[in-house]
C-alpha cells in the first residue's frame, strides 16, 4: 500500500489553525502540494513554514471562505502556483455559542455563510476540474454535534447538518465521476476553537469513552485515508473520529 498522493494539489480551508493545520501537515507528509486557505494570514503562513520545514510543498492564501469573489481568486492563485486542484478539505468554520432566544438572525446567517454556503461555493468552483480529470476527493469536516445535538449551538448544528446532507447529495450526483465526497465529524478535539468555547473541555473529555480529547492528527488520519487512492470506492460515508463519543454513522 502506498500513502503517496504524488504531488496532487489539495486545498485545506481554515488551515491556519487547529484541525486544518493538522490536516495540511498530514496531506503534505503524504506528498500532496497544499494550498493553505485561512482568514488568518499569519496562521496560514505559519502552517506553510511548518510544512516546508518538514520538506513539503505549500502556499498560503488569505481568504474569506464565505466570499465568492475571494474564493475564485484563491482558486485561480492555487492553480497558477501549484496546478489543477484534486483534493478539497472544507474545514474552515465558526462556532459562536449563543442560547436560542439570544440568537439574532445575523449570527444565524453568518454561521450558515461560513460553515455551509462557503463549502458549497468552493465545491462549485473546483469540482469541474476534478470531474474533467476523472479523479477528485472532497472531504467535509462537520461535527459530532450533528449526531448528538448541542446546547446553545442551534445555528452551528444546523449549518453542519446541512453540510452533511450536501455531502451525501453530491456523492450520489457525482458517484460515477471519479470524485468522492465524504464526511469527518470531529468529536472533542484540542484546538484554539475548543479552548475558546464556554465549556470545560478537560472535564467534558473525561466523560468520553476514551477519556481524552482528540488531536488534530487524529482527524488528519481519517482525512488522509479518505483522500488516498485506496479510498476510491468510498463515497457519501462518515468516519466518526470522536473517541467513541457517538457510534451511529449519521
Ligand atoms: P480553529 O482552531 O478555530 O480553526 C479554524 C480556522 O478557520 C481559524 O484559523 C479561523 O480563522 C478560520 N476561519 C474561520 N472563518 C473563516 C472564513 N470565513 N474563511 C477562512 N477561514 C476561516 O477551529 P478547529 O477546532 O480547528 O475547527 C476546524 C473545524 O472543525 C471547524 O469547521 C469546526 O467546526 C470543526 N469541529 C471542531 C471541533 C473541535 O472540537 N475542535 C469539533 C467538531 C467540529 P480565525 O481564527 O481568524 O477565525
mmCIF file of C-alpha atoms and ligand atoms in Angstrom:
data_model
loop_
_atom_site.group_PDB
_atom_site.id
_atom_site.type_symbol
_atom_site.label_atom_id
_atom_site.label_comp_id
_atom_site.label_asym_id
_atom_site.label_seq_id
_atom_site.Cartn_x
_atom_site.Cartn_y
_atom_site.Cartn_z
ATOM 1 C CA UNK A 1 0.000 0.000 0.000
ATOM 2 C CA UNK A 2 1.246 3.468 -0.842
ATOM 3 C CA UNK A 3 0.282 6.604 1.007
ATOM 4 C CA UNK A 4 1.681 8.892 -1.651
ATOM 5 C CA UNK A 5 -0.607 11.492 -3.183
ATOM 6 C CA UNK A 6 2.037 12.027 -5.896
ATOM 7 C CA UNK A 7 2.085 15.818 -5.816
ATOM 8 C CA UNK A 8 -1.700 16.191 -6.210
ATOM 9 C CA UNK A 9 -2.902 19.661 -5.251
ATOM 10 C CA UNK A 10 -5.028 19.926 -2.107
ATOM 11 C CA UNK A 11 -6.896 22.932 -0.755
ATOM 12 C CA UNK A 12 -7.378 22.841 3.009
ATOM 13 C CA UNK A 13 -9.574 25.659 4.306
ATOM 14 C CA UNK A 14 -9.104 27.041 7.803
ATOM 15 C CA UNK A 15 -5.627 25.510 7.742
ATOM 16 C CA UNK A 16 -4.025 28.355 9.673
ATOM 17 C CA UNK A 17 -5.081 26.754 12.962
ATOM 18 C CA UNK A 18 -6.187 23.627 14.774
ATOM 19 C CA UNK A 19 -7.626 20.744 12.771
ATOM 20 C CA UNK A 20 -6.986 22.382 9.391
ATOM 21 C CA UNK A 21 -3.295 22.803 10.172
ATOM 22 C CA UNK A 22 -3.092 19.162 11.260
ATOM 23 C CA UNK A 23 -4.753 18.053 8.026
ATOM 24 C CA UNK A 24 -2.472 20.252 5.910
ATOM 25 C CA UNK A 25 0.648 18.880 7.607
ATOM 26 C CA UNK A 26 -0.511 15.289 7.152
ATOM 27 C CA UNK A 27 -1.511 15.633 3.482
ATOM 28 C CA UNK A 28 1.838 17.327 2.814
ATOM 29 C CA UNK A 29 3.552 14.391 4.517
ATOM 30 C CA UNK A 30 1.616 12.179 2.089
ATOM 31 C CA UNK A 31 3.167 14.179 -0.794
ATOM 32 C CA UNK A 32 0.286 16.477 -1.710
ATOM 33 C CA UNK A 33 1.044 20.127 -2.555
ATOM 34 C CA UNK A 34 -1.064 22.164 -0.149
ATOM 35 C CA UNK A 35 -2.915 25.423 -0.681
ATOM 36 C CA UNK A 36 -3.444 26.695 2.858
ATOM 37 C CA UNK A 37 -6.537 28.907 2.958
ATOM 38 C CA UNK A 38 -7.424 30.948 6.021
ATOM 39 C CA UNK A 39 -8.878 34.264 7.094
ATOM 40 C CA UNK A 40 -5.902 34.439 9.436
ATOM 41 C CA UNK A 41 -2.963 35.136 7.096
ATOM 42 C CA UNK A 42 -0.328 34.837 9.813
ATOM 43 C CA UNK A 43 -1.694 31.437 10.850
ATOM 44 C CA UNK A 44 -1.673 30.292 7.216
ATOM 45 C CA UNK A 45 1.936 31.461 6.785
ATOM 46 C CA UNK A 46 2.950 29.562 9.928
ATOM 47 C CA UNK A 47 1.369 26.361 8.579
ATOM 48 C CA UNK A 48 3.348 26.783 5.345
ATOM 49 C CA UNK A 49 6.534 27.300 7.374
ATOM 50 C CA UNK A 50 5.885 24.041 9.234
ATOM 51 C CA UNK A 51 5.167 22.131 6.004
ATOM 52 C CA UNK A 52 8.311 23.467 4.329
ATOM 53 C CA UNK A 53 10.412 22.693 7.408
ATOM 54 C CA UNK A 54 9.234 19.080 7.097
ATOM 55 C CA UNK A 55 10.244 19.021 3.412
ATOM 56 C CA UNK A 56 6.767 19.536 1.928
ATOM 57 C CA UNK A 57 5.311 21.982 -0.582
ATOM 58 C CA UNK A 58 2.665 24.587 0.280
ATOM 59 C CA UNK A 59 1.428 28.118 -0.333
ATOM 60 C CA UNK A 60 -0.578 30.372 1.995
ATOM 61 C CA UNK A 61 -3.599 32.347 0.817
ATOM 62 C CA UNK A 62 -5.517 34.791 2.990
ATOM 63 C CA UNK A 63 -9.145 34.341 2.027
ATOM 64 C CA UNK A 64 -12.622 34.646 3.468
ATOM 65 C CA UNK A 65 -14.136 31.273 2.594
ATOM 66 C CA UNK A 66 -17.646 32.741 2.580
ATOM 67 C CA UNK A 67 -16.824 35.315 -0.133
ATOM 68 C CA UNK A 68 -17.469 34.081 -3.678
ATOM 69 C CA UNK A 69 -15.106 36.511 -5.440
ATOM 70 C CA UNK A 70 -12.322 35.836 -2.917
ATOM 71 C CA UNK A 71 -12.807 32.078 -3.387
ATOM 72 C CA UNK A 72 -12.444 32.413 -7.163
ATOM 73 C CA UNK A 73 -9.270 34.485 -6.751
ATOM 74 C CA UNK A 74 -7.805 31.983 -4.262
ATOM 75 C CA UNK A 75 -8.604 29.032 -6.533
ATOM 76 C CA UNK A 76 -7.004 30.808 -9.507
ATOM 77 C CA UNK A 77 -3.885 31.586 -7.445
ATOM 78 C CA UNK A 78 -3.729 27.931 -6.380
ATOM 79 C CA UNK A 79 -3.962 26.726 -9.999
ATOM 80 C CA UNK A 80 -1.339 29.223 -11.179
ATOM 81 C CA UNK A 81 1.166 28.363 -8.431
ATOM 82 C CA UNK A 82 0.533 24.639 -7.844
ATOM 83 C CA UNK A 83 -1.609 23.233 -10.692
ATOM 84 C CA UNK A 84 -5.092 21.735 -11.058
ATOM 85 C CA UNK A 85 -6.961 21.110 -7.834
ATOM 86 C CA UNK A 86 -7.580 17.435 -6.995
ATOM 87 C CA UNK A 87 -8.424 17.417 -3.268
ATOM 88 C CA UNK A 88 -10.617 19.785 -1.258
ATOM 89 C CA UNK A 89 -10.965 19.700 2.518
ATOM 90 C CA UNK A 90 -13.743 22.050 3.672
ATOM 91 C CA UNK A 91 -12.646 22.629 7.255
ATOM 92 C CA UNK A 92 -12.959 26.380 7.956
ATOM 93 C CA UNK A 93 -15.722 27.000 10.438
ATOM 94 C CA UNK A 94 -17.026 29.106 13.295
ATOM 95 C CA UNK A 95 -18.958 28.012 16.394
ATOM 96 C CA UNK A 96 -20.194 31.076 18.262
ATOM 97 C CA UNK A 97 -22.163 29.745 21.241
ATOM 98 C CA UNK A 98 -25.480 31.539 21.750
ATOM 99 C CA UNK A 99 -28.687 30.433 23.502
ATOM 100 C CA UNK A 100 -31.537 30.180 21.006
ATOM 101 C CA UNK A 101 -33.548 33.072 22.443
ATOM 102 C CA UNK A 102 -30.461 35.344 22.230
ATOM 103 C CA UNK A 103 -29.563 34.218 18.715
ATOM 104 C CA UNK A 104 -30.027 37.076 16.272
ATOM 105 C CA UNK A 105 -30.711 36.471 12.608
ATOM 106 C CA UNK A 106 -27.377 37.941 11.502
ATOM 107 C CA UNK A 107 -25.394 35.431 13.561
ATOM 108 C CA UNK A 108 -27.529 32.594 12.214
ATOM 109 C CA UNK A 109 -26.886 33.825 8.653
ATOM 110 C CA UNK A 110 -23.139 34.302 9.254
ATOM 111 C CA UNK A 111 -22.753 30.786 10.644
ATOM 112 C CA UNK A 112 -24.559 29.328 7.645
ATOM 113 C CA UNK A 113 -22.476 31.532 5.312
ATOM 114 C CA UNK A 114 -19.133 30.263 6.652
ATOM 115 C CA UNK A 115 -19.981 26.655 7.568
ATOM 116 C CA UNK A 116 -22.392 25.699 4.770
ATOM 117 C CA UNK A 117 -22.537 28.235 1.929
ATOM 118 C CA UNK A 118 -18.723 28.513 1.882
ATOM 119 C CA UNK A 119 -18.188 24.774 1.248
ATOM 120 C CA UNK A 120 -20.952 24.948 -1.395
ATOM 121 C CA UNK A 121 -19.225 27.850 -3.180
ATOM 122 C CA UNK A 122 -15.755 26.303 -3.007
ATOM 123 C CA UNK A 123 -17.003 22.929 -4.211
ATOM 124 C CA UNK A 124 -18.743 24.622 -7.141
ATOM 125 C CA UNK A 125 -15.516 26.443 -8.007
ATOM 126 C CA UNK A 126 -13.231 23.380 -8.049
ATOM 127 C CA UNK A 127 -15.478 20.433 -8.955
ATOM 128 C CA UNK A 128 -15.431 20.967 -12.748
ATOM 129 C CA UNK A 129 -11.681 20.319 -12.959
ATOM 130 C CA UNK A 130 -11.953 17.213 -10.753
ATOM 131 C CA UNK A 131 -14.749 15.813 -12.937
ATOM 132 C CA UNK A 132 -12.768 16.637 -16.086
ATOM 133 C CA UNK A 133 -9.761 14.790 -14.633
ATOM 134 C CA UNK A 134 -11.947 11.818 -13.619
ATOM 135 C CA UNK A 135 -10.446 11.939 -10.117
ATOM 136 C CA UNK A 136 -11.134 14.027 -7.040
ATOM 137 C CA UNK A 137 -11.632 13.931 -3.300
ATOM 138 C CA UNK A 138 -13.883 16.266 -1.311
ATOM 139 C CA UNK A 139 -13.823 15.812 2.453
ATOM 140 C CA UNK A 140 -16.157 17.898 4.583
ATOM 141 C CA UNK A 141 -15.482 18.496 8.264
ATOM 142 C CA UNK A 142 -18.814 18.531 10.077
ATOM 143 C CA UNK A 143 -19.215 17.871 13.818
ATOM 144 C CA UNK A 144 -20.289 15.114 16.214
ATOM 145 C CA UNK A 145 -22.867 17.664 17.395
ATOM 146 C CA UNK A 146 -24.883 16.795 14.283
ATOM 147 C CA UNK A 147 -25.152 13.294 15.722
ATOM 148 C CA UNK A 148 -25.768 14.339 19.330
ATOM 149 C CA UNK A 149 -27.244 17.854 19.215
ATOM 150 C CA UNK A 150 -25.591 20.630 21.249
ATOM 151 C CA UNK A 151 -26.868 23.259 23.668
ATOM 152 C CA UNK A 152 -26.553 26.925 22.567
ATOM 153 C CA UNK A 153 -25.474 25.860 19.075
ATOM 154 C CA UNK A 154 -28.719 25.593 17.067
ATOM 155 C CA UNK A 155 -27.214 27.719 14.265
ATOM 156 C CA UNK A 156 -23.932 25.743 14.253
ATOM 157 C CA UNK A 157 -25.547 22.300 14.331
ATOM 158 C CA UNK A 158 -27.949 23.421 11.584
ATOM 159 C CA UNK A 159 -25.017 24.501 9.399
ATOM 160 C CA UNK A 160 -23.076 21.280 9.963
ATOM 161 C CA UNK A 161 -26.174 19.133 9.442
ATOM 162 C CA UNK A 162 -26.674 20.934 6.149
ATOM 163 C CA UNK A 163 -23.084 20.202 5.182
ATOM 164 C CA UNK A 164 -23.622 16.534 5.957
ATOM 165 C CA UNK A 165 -26.688 16.453 3.705
ATOM 166 C CA UNK A 166 -24.891 18.349 0.958
ATOM 167 C CA UNK A 167 -22.026 15.844 1.040
ATOM 168 C CA UNK A 168 -24.352 12.882 0.571
ATOM 169 C CA UNK A 169 -26.319 14.567 -2.234
ATOM 170 C CA UNK A 170 -23.114 15.434 -4.095
ATOM 171 C CA UNK A 171 -21.757 11.921 -3.519
ATOM 172 C CA UNK A 172 -24.797 10.482 -5.259
ATOM 173 C CA UNK A 173 -24.952 13.004 -8.103
ATOM 174 C CA UNK A 174 -21.263 12.537 -8.933
ATOM 175 C CA UNK A 175 -20.856 8.881 -7.946
ATOM 176 C CA UNK A 176 -19.733 7.770 -11.402
ATOM 177 C CA UNK A 177 -17.391 10.720 -11.976
ATOM 178 C CA UNK A 178 -14.308 9.525 -10.090
ATOM 179 C CA UNK A 179 -14.817 12.227 -7.465
ATOM 180 C CA UNK A 180 -15.731 11.071 -3.943
ATOM 181 C CA UNK A 181 -17.401 13.113 -1.201
ATOM 182 C CA UNK A 182 -17.081 12.066 2.428
ATOM 183 C CA UNK A 183 -17.652 13.386 5.924
ATOM 184 C CA UNK A 184 -15.438 13.582 9.006
ATOM 185 C CA UNK A 185 -17.331 14.752 12.113
ATOM 186 C CA UNK A 186 -14.784 15.510 14.844
ATOM 187 C CA UNK A 187 -15.687 14.922 18.479
ATOM 188 C CA UNK A 188 -13.805 16.913 21.126
ATOM 189 C CA UNK A 189 -10.523 17.981 19.552
ATOM 190 C CA UNK A 190 -7.860 20.063 21.295
ATOM 191 C CA UNK A 191 -7.716 23.269 19.210
ATOM 192 C CA UNK A 192 -7.969 27.039 19.775
ATOM 193 C CA UNK A 193 -11.693 26.817 18.884
ATOM 194 C CA UNK A 194 -12.355 24.248 21.598
ATOM 195 C CA UNK A 195 -10.206 26.090 24.152
ATOM 196 C CA UNK A 196 -12.146 29.280 23.393
ATOM 197 C CA UNK A 197 -15.543 27.627 23.880
ATOM 198 C CA UNK A 198 -17.546 28.398 27.035
ATOM 199 C CA UNK A 199 -17.316 24.780 28.219
ATOM 200 C CA UNK A 200 -14.913 22.881 30.466
ATOM 201 C CA UNK A 201 -13.255 20.906 27.702
ATOM 202 C CA UNK A 202 -10.995 18.910 30.036
ATOM 203 C CA UNK A 203 -13.938 17.806 32.183
ATOM 204 C CA UNK A 204 -16.069 17.004 29.146
ATOM 205 C CA UNK A 205 -13.249 14.932 27.650
ATOM 206 C CA UNK A 206 -13.157 12.804 30.817
ATOM 207 C CA UNK A 207 -16.796 11.806 30.174
ATOM 208 C CA UNK A 208 -15.883 10.349 26.769
ATOM 209 C CA UNK A 209 -15.425 6.574 26.425
ATOM 210 C CA UNK A 210 -11.723 7.109 25.616
ATOM 211 C CA UNK A 211 -11.429 9.666 28.455
ATOM 212 C CA UNK A 212 -9.357 12.124 26.439
ATOM 213 C CA UNK A 213 -9.631 14.855 23.847
ATOM 214 C CA UNK A 214 -8.663 14.049 20.296
ATOM 215 C CA UNK A 215 -5.874 15.817 18.443
ATOM 216 C CA UNK A 216 -5.760 17.466 15.021
ATOM 217 C CA UNK A 217 -3.597 14.499 13.952
ATOM 218 C CA UNK A 218 -6.448 12.114 14.858
ATOM 219 C CA UNK A 219 -8.743 13.955 12.438
ATOM 220 C CA UNK A 220 -5.974 14.266 9.840
ATOM 221 C CA UNK A 221 -5.520 10.480 9.794
ATOM 222 C CA UNK A 222 -9.175 9.959 8.799
ATOM 223 C CA UNK A 223 -8.976 12.725 6.193
ATOM 224 C CA UNK A 224 -5.741 11.322 4.768
ATOM 225 C CA UNK A 225 -7.348 7.919 4.300
ATOM 226 C CA UNK A 226 -10.377 9.388 2.534
ATOM 227 C CA UNK A 227 -8.050 11.460 0.306
ATOM 228 C CA UNK A 228 -5.978 8.443 -0.640
ATOM 229 C CA UNK A 229 -6.075 6.374 -3.810
ATOM 230 C CA UNK A 230 -7.166 3.366 -1.740
ATOM 231 C CA UNK A 231 -10.412 5.076 -0.655
ATOM 232 C CA UNK A 232 -11.695 5.371 -4.230
ATOM 233 C CA UNK A 233 -14.717 3.069 -3.673
ATOM 234 C CA UNK A 234 -15.914 5.007 -0.621
ATOM 235 C CA UNK A 235 -18.332 7.899 -1.154
ATOM 236 C CA UNK A 236 -21.099 9.538 0.868
ATOM 237 C CA UNK A 237 -19.692 7.983 4.047
ATOM 238 C CA UNK A 238 -18.867 9.228 7.511
ATOM 239 C CA UNK A 239 -15.785 8.430 9.586
ATOM 240 C CA UNK A 240 -16.779 9.480 13.098
ATOM 241 C CA UNK A 241 -13.492 10.447 14.730
ATOM 242 C CA UNK A 242 -14.637 11.053 18.267
ATOM 243 C CA UNK A 243 -13.074 8.680 20.819
ATOM 244 C CA UNK A 244 -16.264 6.634 20.969
ATOM 245 C CA UNK A 245 -18.493 9.629 21.819
ATOM 246 C CA UNK A 246 -21.159 8.699 19.306
ATOM 247 C CA UNK A 247 -21.279 5.395 17.450
ATOM 248 C CA UNK A 248 -24.009 5.975 14.870
ATOM 249 C CA UNK A 249 -22.899 6.892 11.390
ATOM 250 C CA UNK A 250 -25.313 9.800 10.902
HETATM 251 P P1 LIG B 1 -9.958 26.782 14.849
HETATM 252 O O1 LIG B 1 -8.788 26.423 15.653
HETATM 253 O O2 LIG B 1 -10.768 27.990 15.220
HETATM 254 O O3 LIG B 1 -9.526 26.900 13.312
HETATM 255 C C1 LIG B 1 -10.436 27.332 12.343
HETATM 256 C C2 LIG B 1 -9.722 28.237 11.372
HETATM 257 O O4 LIG B 1 -10.691 28.638 10.378
HETATM 258 C C3 LIG B 1 -9.204 29.526 12.023
HETATM 259 O O5 LIG B 1 -7.894 29.806 11.590
HETATM 260 C C4 LIG B 1 -10.193 30.564 11.530
HETATM 261 O O6 LIG B 1 -9.640 31.852 11.397
HETATM 262 C C5 LIG B 1 -10.537 30.015 10.165
HETATM 263 N N1 LIG B 1 -11.748 30.624 9.634
HETATM 264 C C6 LIG B 1 -12.880 30.969 10.296
HETATM 265 N N2 LIG B 1 -13.740 31.557 9.452
HETATM 266 C C7 LIG B 1 -13.143 31.578 8.227
HETATM 267 C C8 LIG B 1 -13.525 32.075 6.972
HETATM 268 N N3 LIG B 1 -14.705 32.689 6.771
HETATM 269 N N4 LIG B 1 -12.671 31.944 5.936
HETATM 270 C C9 LIG B 1 -11.460 31.356 6.122
HETATM 271 N N5 LIG B 1 -11.038 30.873 7.292
HETATM 272 C C10 LIG B 1 -11.872 30.982 8.345
HETATM 273 O O7 LIG B 1 -11.030 25.593 14.827
HETATM 274 P P2 LIG B 1 -10.867 23.992 14.809
HETATM 275 O O8 LIG B 1 -11.258 23.495 16.147
HETATM 276 O O9 LIG B 1 -9.572 23.603 14.198
HETATM 277 O O10 LIG B 1 -12.080 23.624 13.830
HETATM 278 C C11 LIG B 1 -11.920 23.238 12.475
HETATM 279 C C12 LIG B 1 -13.242 22.650 12.004
HETATM 280 O O11 LIG B 1 -13.584 21.524 12.808
HETATM 281 C C13 LIG B 1 -14.411 23.632 12.118
HETATM 282 O O12 LIG B 1 -15.246 23.510 10.988
HETATM 283 C C14 LIG B 1 -15.125 23.158 13.362
HETATM 284 O O13 LIG B 1 -16.497 23.481 13.345
HETATM 285 C C15 LIG B 1 -14.894 21.661 13.284
HETATM 286 N N6 LIG B 1 -15.023 20.979 14.581
HETATM 287 C C16 LIG B 1 -14.126 21.201 15.577
HETATM 288 C C17 LIG B 1 -14.275 20.512 16.785
HETATM 289 C C18 LIG B 1 -13.303 20.658 17.932
HETATM 290 O O14 LIG B 1 -13.504 20.019 18.976
HETATM 291 N N7 LIG B 1 -12.246 21.452 17.816
HETATM 292 C C19 LIG B 1 -15.359 19.648 16.981
HETATM 293 C C20 LIG B 1 -16.260 19.476 15.943
HETATM 294 C C21 LIG B 1 -16.085 20.149 14.745
HETATM 295 P P3 LIG B 1 -9.836 32.920 12.605
HETATM 296 O O15 LIG B 1 -9.109 32.345 13.767
HETATM 297 O O16 LIG B 1 -9.251 34.170 12.050
HETATM 298 O O17 LIG B 1 -11.332 32.976 12.836
#
